[in-house]
Tab-separated table of C-alpha atoms and ligand atoms in Angstrom:
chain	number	residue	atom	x	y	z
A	28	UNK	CA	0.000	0.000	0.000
A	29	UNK	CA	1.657	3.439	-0.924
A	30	UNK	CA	1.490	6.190	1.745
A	31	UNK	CA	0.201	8.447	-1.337
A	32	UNK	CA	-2.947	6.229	-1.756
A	33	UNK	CA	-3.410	6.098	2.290
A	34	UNK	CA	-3.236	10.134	2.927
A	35	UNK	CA	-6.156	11.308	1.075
A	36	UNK	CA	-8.017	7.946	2.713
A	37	UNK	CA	-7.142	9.308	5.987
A	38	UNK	CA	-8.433	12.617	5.065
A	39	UNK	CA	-11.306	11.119	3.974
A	40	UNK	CA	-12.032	9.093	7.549
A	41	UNK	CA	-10.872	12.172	9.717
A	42	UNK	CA	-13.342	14.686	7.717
A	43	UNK	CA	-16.552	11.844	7.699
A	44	UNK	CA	-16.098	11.962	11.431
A	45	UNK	CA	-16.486	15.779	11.868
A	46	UNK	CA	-18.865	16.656	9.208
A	47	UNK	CA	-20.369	13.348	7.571
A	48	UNK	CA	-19.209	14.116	4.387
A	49	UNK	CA	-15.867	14.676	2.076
A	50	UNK	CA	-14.820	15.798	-1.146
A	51	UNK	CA	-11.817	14.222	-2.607
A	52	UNK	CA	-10.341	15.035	-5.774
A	53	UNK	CA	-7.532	12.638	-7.802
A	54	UNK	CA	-9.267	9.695	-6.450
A	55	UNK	CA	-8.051	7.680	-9.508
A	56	UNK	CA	-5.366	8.169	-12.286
A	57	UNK	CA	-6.518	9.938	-15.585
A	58	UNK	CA	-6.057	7.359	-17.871
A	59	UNK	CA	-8.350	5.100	-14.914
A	60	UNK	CA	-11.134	7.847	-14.744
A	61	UNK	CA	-10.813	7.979	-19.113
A	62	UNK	CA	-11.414	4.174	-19.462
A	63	UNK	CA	-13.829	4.214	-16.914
A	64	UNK	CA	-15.729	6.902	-18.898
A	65	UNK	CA	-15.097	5.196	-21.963
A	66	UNK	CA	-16.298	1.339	-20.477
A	67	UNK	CA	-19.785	3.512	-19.846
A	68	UNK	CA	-20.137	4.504	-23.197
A	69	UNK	CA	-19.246	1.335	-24.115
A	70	UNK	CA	-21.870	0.129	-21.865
A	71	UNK	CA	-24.440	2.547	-23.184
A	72	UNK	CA	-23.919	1.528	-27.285
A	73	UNK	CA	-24.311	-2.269	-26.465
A	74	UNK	CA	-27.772	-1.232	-24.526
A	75	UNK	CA	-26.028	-2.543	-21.363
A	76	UNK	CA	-27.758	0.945	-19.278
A	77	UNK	CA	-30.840	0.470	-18.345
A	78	UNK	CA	-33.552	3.460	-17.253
A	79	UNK	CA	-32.727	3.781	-13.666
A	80	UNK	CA	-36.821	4.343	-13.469
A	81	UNK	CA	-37.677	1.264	-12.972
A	82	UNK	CA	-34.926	-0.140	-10.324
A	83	UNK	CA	-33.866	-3.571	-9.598
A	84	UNK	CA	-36.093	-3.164	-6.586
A	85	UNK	CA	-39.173	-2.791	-9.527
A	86	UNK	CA	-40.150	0.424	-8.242
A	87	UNK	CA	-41.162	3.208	-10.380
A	88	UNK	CA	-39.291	6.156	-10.030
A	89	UNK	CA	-41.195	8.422	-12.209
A	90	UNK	CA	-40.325	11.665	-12.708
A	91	UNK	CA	-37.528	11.554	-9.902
A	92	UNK	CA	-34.546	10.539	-12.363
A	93	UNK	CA	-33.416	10.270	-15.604
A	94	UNK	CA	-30.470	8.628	-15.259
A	95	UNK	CA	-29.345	5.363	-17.192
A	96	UNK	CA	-27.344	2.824	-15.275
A	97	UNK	CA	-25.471	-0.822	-15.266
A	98	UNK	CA	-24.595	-3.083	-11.954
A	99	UNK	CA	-21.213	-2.882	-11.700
A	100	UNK	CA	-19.032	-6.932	-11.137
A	101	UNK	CA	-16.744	-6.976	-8.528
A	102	UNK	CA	-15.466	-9.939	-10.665
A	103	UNK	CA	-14.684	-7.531	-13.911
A	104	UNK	CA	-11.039	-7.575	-14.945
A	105	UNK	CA	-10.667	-4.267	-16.450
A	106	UNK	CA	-7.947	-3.012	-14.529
A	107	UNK	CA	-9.735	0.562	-13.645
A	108	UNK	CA	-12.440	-1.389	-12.416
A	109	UNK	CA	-9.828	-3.521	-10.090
A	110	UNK	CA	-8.015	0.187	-8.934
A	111	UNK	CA	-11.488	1.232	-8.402
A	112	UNK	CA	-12.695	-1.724	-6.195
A	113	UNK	CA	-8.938	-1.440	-4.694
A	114	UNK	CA	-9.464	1.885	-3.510
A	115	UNK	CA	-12.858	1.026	-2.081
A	116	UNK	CA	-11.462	-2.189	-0.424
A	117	UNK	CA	-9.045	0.343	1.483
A	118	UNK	CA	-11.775	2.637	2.397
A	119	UNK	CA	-14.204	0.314	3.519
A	120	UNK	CA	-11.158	-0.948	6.074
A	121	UNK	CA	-10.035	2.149	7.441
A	122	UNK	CA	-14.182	2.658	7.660
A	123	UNK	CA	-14.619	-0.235	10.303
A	124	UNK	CA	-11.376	0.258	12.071
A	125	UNK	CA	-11.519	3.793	12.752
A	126	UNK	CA	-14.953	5.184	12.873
A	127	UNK	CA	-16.716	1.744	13.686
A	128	UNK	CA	-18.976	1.763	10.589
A	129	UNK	CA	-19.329	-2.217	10.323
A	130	UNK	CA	-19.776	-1.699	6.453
A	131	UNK	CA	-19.518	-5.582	4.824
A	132	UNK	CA	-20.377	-4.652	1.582
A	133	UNK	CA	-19.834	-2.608	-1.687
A	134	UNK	CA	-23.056	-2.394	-4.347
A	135	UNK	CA	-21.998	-0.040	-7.480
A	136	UNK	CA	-23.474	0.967	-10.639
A	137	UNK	CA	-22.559	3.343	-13.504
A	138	UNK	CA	-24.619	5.884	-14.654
A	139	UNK	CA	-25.243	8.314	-17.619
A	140	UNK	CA	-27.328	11.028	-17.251
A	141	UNK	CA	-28.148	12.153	-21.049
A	142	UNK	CA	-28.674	15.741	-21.628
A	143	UNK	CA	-30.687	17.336	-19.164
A	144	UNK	CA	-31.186	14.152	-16.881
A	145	UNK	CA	-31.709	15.165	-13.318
A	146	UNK	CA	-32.309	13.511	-10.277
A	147	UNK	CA	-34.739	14.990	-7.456
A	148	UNK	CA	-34.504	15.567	-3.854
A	149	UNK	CA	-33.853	11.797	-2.505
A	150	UNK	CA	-32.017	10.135	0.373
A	151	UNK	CA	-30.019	6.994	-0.419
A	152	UNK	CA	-31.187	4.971	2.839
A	153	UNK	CA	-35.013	5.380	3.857
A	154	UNK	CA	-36.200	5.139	7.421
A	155	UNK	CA	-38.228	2.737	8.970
A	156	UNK	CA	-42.014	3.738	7.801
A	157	UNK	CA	-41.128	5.821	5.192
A	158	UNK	CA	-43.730	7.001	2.618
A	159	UNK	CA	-42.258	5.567	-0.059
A	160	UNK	CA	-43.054	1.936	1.839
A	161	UNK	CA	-39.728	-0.009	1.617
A	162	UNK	CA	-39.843	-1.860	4.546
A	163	UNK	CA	-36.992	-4.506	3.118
A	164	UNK	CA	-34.214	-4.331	0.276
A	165	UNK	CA	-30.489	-3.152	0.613
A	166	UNK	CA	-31.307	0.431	0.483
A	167	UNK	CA	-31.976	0.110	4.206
A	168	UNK	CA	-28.102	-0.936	4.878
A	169	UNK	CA	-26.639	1.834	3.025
A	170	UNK	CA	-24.070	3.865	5.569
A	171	UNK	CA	-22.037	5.425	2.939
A	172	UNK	CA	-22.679	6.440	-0.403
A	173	UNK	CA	-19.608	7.525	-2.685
A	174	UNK	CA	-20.054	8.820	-6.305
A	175	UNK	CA	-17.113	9.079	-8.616
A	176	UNK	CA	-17.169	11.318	-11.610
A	177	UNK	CA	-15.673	11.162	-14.501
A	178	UNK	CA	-16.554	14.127	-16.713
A	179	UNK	CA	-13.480	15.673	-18.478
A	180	UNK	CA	-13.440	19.861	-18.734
A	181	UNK	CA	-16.773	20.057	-16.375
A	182	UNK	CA	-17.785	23.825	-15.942
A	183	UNK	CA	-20.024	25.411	-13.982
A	184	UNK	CA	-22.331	26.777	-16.555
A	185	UNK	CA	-22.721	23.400	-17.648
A	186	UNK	CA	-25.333	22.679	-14.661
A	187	UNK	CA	-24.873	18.822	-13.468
A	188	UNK	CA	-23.940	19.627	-9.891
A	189	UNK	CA	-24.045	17.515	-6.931
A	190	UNK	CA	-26.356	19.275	-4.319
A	191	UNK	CA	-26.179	18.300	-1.023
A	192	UNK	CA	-28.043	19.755	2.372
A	193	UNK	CA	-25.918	20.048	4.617
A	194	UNK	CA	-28.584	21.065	7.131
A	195	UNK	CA	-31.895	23.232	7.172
A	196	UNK	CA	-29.894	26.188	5.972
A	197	UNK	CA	-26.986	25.127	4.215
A	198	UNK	CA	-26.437	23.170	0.641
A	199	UNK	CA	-23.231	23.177	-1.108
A	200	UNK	CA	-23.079	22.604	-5.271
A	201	UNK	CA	-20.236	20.027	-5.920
A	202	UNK	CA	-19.602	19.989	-9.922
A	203	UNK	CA	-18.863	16.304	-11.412
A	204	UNK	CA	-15.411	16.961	-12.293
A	205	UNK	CA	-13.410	13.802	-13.662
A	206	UNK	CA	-11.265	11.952	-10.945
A	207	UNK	CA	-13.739	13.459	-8.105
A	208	UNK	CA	-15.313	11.367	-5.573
A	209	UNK	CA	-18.122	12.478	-2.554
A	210	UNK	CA	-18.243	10.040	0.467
A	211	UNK	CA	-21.283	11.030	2.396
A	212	UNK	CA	-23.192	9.422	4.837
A	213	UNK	CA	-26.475	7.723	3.339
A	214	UNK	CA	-29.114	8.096	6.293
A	215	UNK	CA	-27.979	12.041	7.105
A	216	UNK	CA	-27.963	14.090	3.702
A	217	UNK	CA	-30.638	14.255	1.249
A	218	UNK	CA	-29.168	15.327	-2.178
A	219	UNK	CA	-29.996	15.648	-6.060
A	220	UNK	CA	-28.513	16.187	-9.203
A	221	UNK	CA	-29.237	18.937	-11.053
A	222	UNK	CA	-29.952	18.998	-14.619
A	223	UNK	CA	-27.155	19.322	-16.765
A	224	UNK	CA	-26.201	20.747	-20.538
A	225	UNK	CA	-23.763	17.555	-21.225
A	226	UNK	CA	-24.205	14.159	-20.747
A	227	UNK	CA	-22.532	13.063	-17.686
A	228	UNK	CA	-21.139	10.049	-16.153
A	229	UNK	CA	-20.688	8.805	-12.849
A	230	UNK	CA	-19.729	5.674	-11.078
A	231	UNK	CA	-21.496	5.249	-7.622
A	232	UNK	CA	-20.860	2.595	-4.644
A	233	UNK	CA	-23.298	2.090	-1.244
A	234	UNK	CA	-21.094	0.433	1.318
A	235	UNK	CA	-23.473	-2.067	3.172
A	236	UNK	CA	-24.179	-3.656	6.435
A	237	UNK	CA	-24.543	-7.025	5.563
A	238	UNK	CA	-28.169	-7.614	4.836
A	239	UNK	CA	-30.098	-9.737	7.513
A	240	UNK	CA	-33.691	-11.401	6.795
A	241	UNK	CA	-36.394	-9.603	8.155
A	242	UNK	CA	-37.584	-11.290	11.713
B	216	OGA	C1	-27.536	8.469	-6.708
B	216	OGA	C2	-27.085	9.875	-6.644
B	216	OGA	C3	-25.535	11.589	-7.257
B	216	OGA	C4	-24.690	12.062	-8.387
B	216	OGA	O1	-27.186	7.762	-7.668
B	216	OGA	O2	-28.247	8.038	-5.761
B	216	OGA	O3	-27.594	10.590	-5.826
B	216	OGA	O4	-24.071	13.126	-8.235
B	216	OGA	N1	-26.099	10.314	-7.458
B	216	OGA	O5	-24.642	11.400	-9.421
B	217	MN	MN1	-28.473	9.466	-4.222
């Protein structure tokens, strides 16, 4: 393990415990976040992306998103993919050892938002008796949710940013700049994407509690 893959990690850890959330930039090499981009795209020509509408969990989603994604294989050999779940791997252990976070597991998709895809106002873990009525299903043993992005030459004026509340007050606009990732925790900040100008891509992981049957 190189110390200059274990710094920003332990910036990462030391910044979830005071404020919940981090933005790291560099999380991969170039050429990583360029084939990544370009394994999406691959992805999206061979009709591998399906409309994120209608989730693996068969809801309907509506109007809330327009994005276009593919379940990512922990067992896929390209070796961006293997950095990628590398990275996470390292994460995921300096989660459990040194804020306690008992996260087991690592569910990731890639997505493409086309031209002005959006997606609303959501939380990535619902609570117990929420109106949405998901009583059962992994989203409930989300802790962390991390988005990559790997959009080359992002600018503001091309919309597409990450908005997260931060409280009642507070939301910050975090643009989806190639090589970028957000680690926030799922159960605390709601978030959305705004709609964007460009097409943009994005590669996003939940770590897990292991998932128990329900009593
Ligand atoms: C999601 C999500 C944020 C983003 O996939 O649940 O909120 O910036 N993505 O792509
Ligand atoms: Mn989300």
């Amino acid at each position: 393990m190189l110390t200059s893959e274990v710094e920003p990690l332990a910036h990462a850890i030391e910044a979830i415990a005071a404020h919940g959330y981090v933005i790291i930039d560099d999380f991969l090499l170039p050429n990583e976040v360029t084939t990544l981009a370009e394994m999406i795209k691959n992805k999206w020509l061979d009709g591998q992306m399906v409309s994120a509408k209608t989730g693996k969990n068969g809801l309907k989603n509506q109007d809330i998103r327009s994005d276009y994604i593919a379940w990512l294989d922990e067992e896929d050999t390209t070796p961006a993919v293997q950095s990628y779940f590398r990275q996470m791997e390292m994460l995921r252990l300096m989660l459990n050892t040194q804020l306690f976070m008992n996260v087991q597991e690592l569910e990731t998709h890639v997505a493409l938002y086309p031209v002005g895809g959006r997606y609303q106002k959501h939380l990535d873990q619902f609570s117990h008796g929420s109106s949405l009525g998901i009583t059962t299903g992994n989203i409930q043993h989300r802790q962390l949710s991390a988005v990559l992005y790997l959009n080359q030459n992002w600018k503001a004026h091309h919309g597409g940013a990450l908005k997260l509340y931060l409280d009642e007050e507070n939301t910050i606009d975090i643009l989806p700049n190639a090589g970028r990732i957000v680690l926030f925790l799922s159960a605390k900040f709601w978030h959305e994407v705004l709609p964007a100008s460009r097409e943009r891509l994005s590669l996003t992981g939940w770590f897990r509690t292991r998932h128990h049957l329900p009593l």
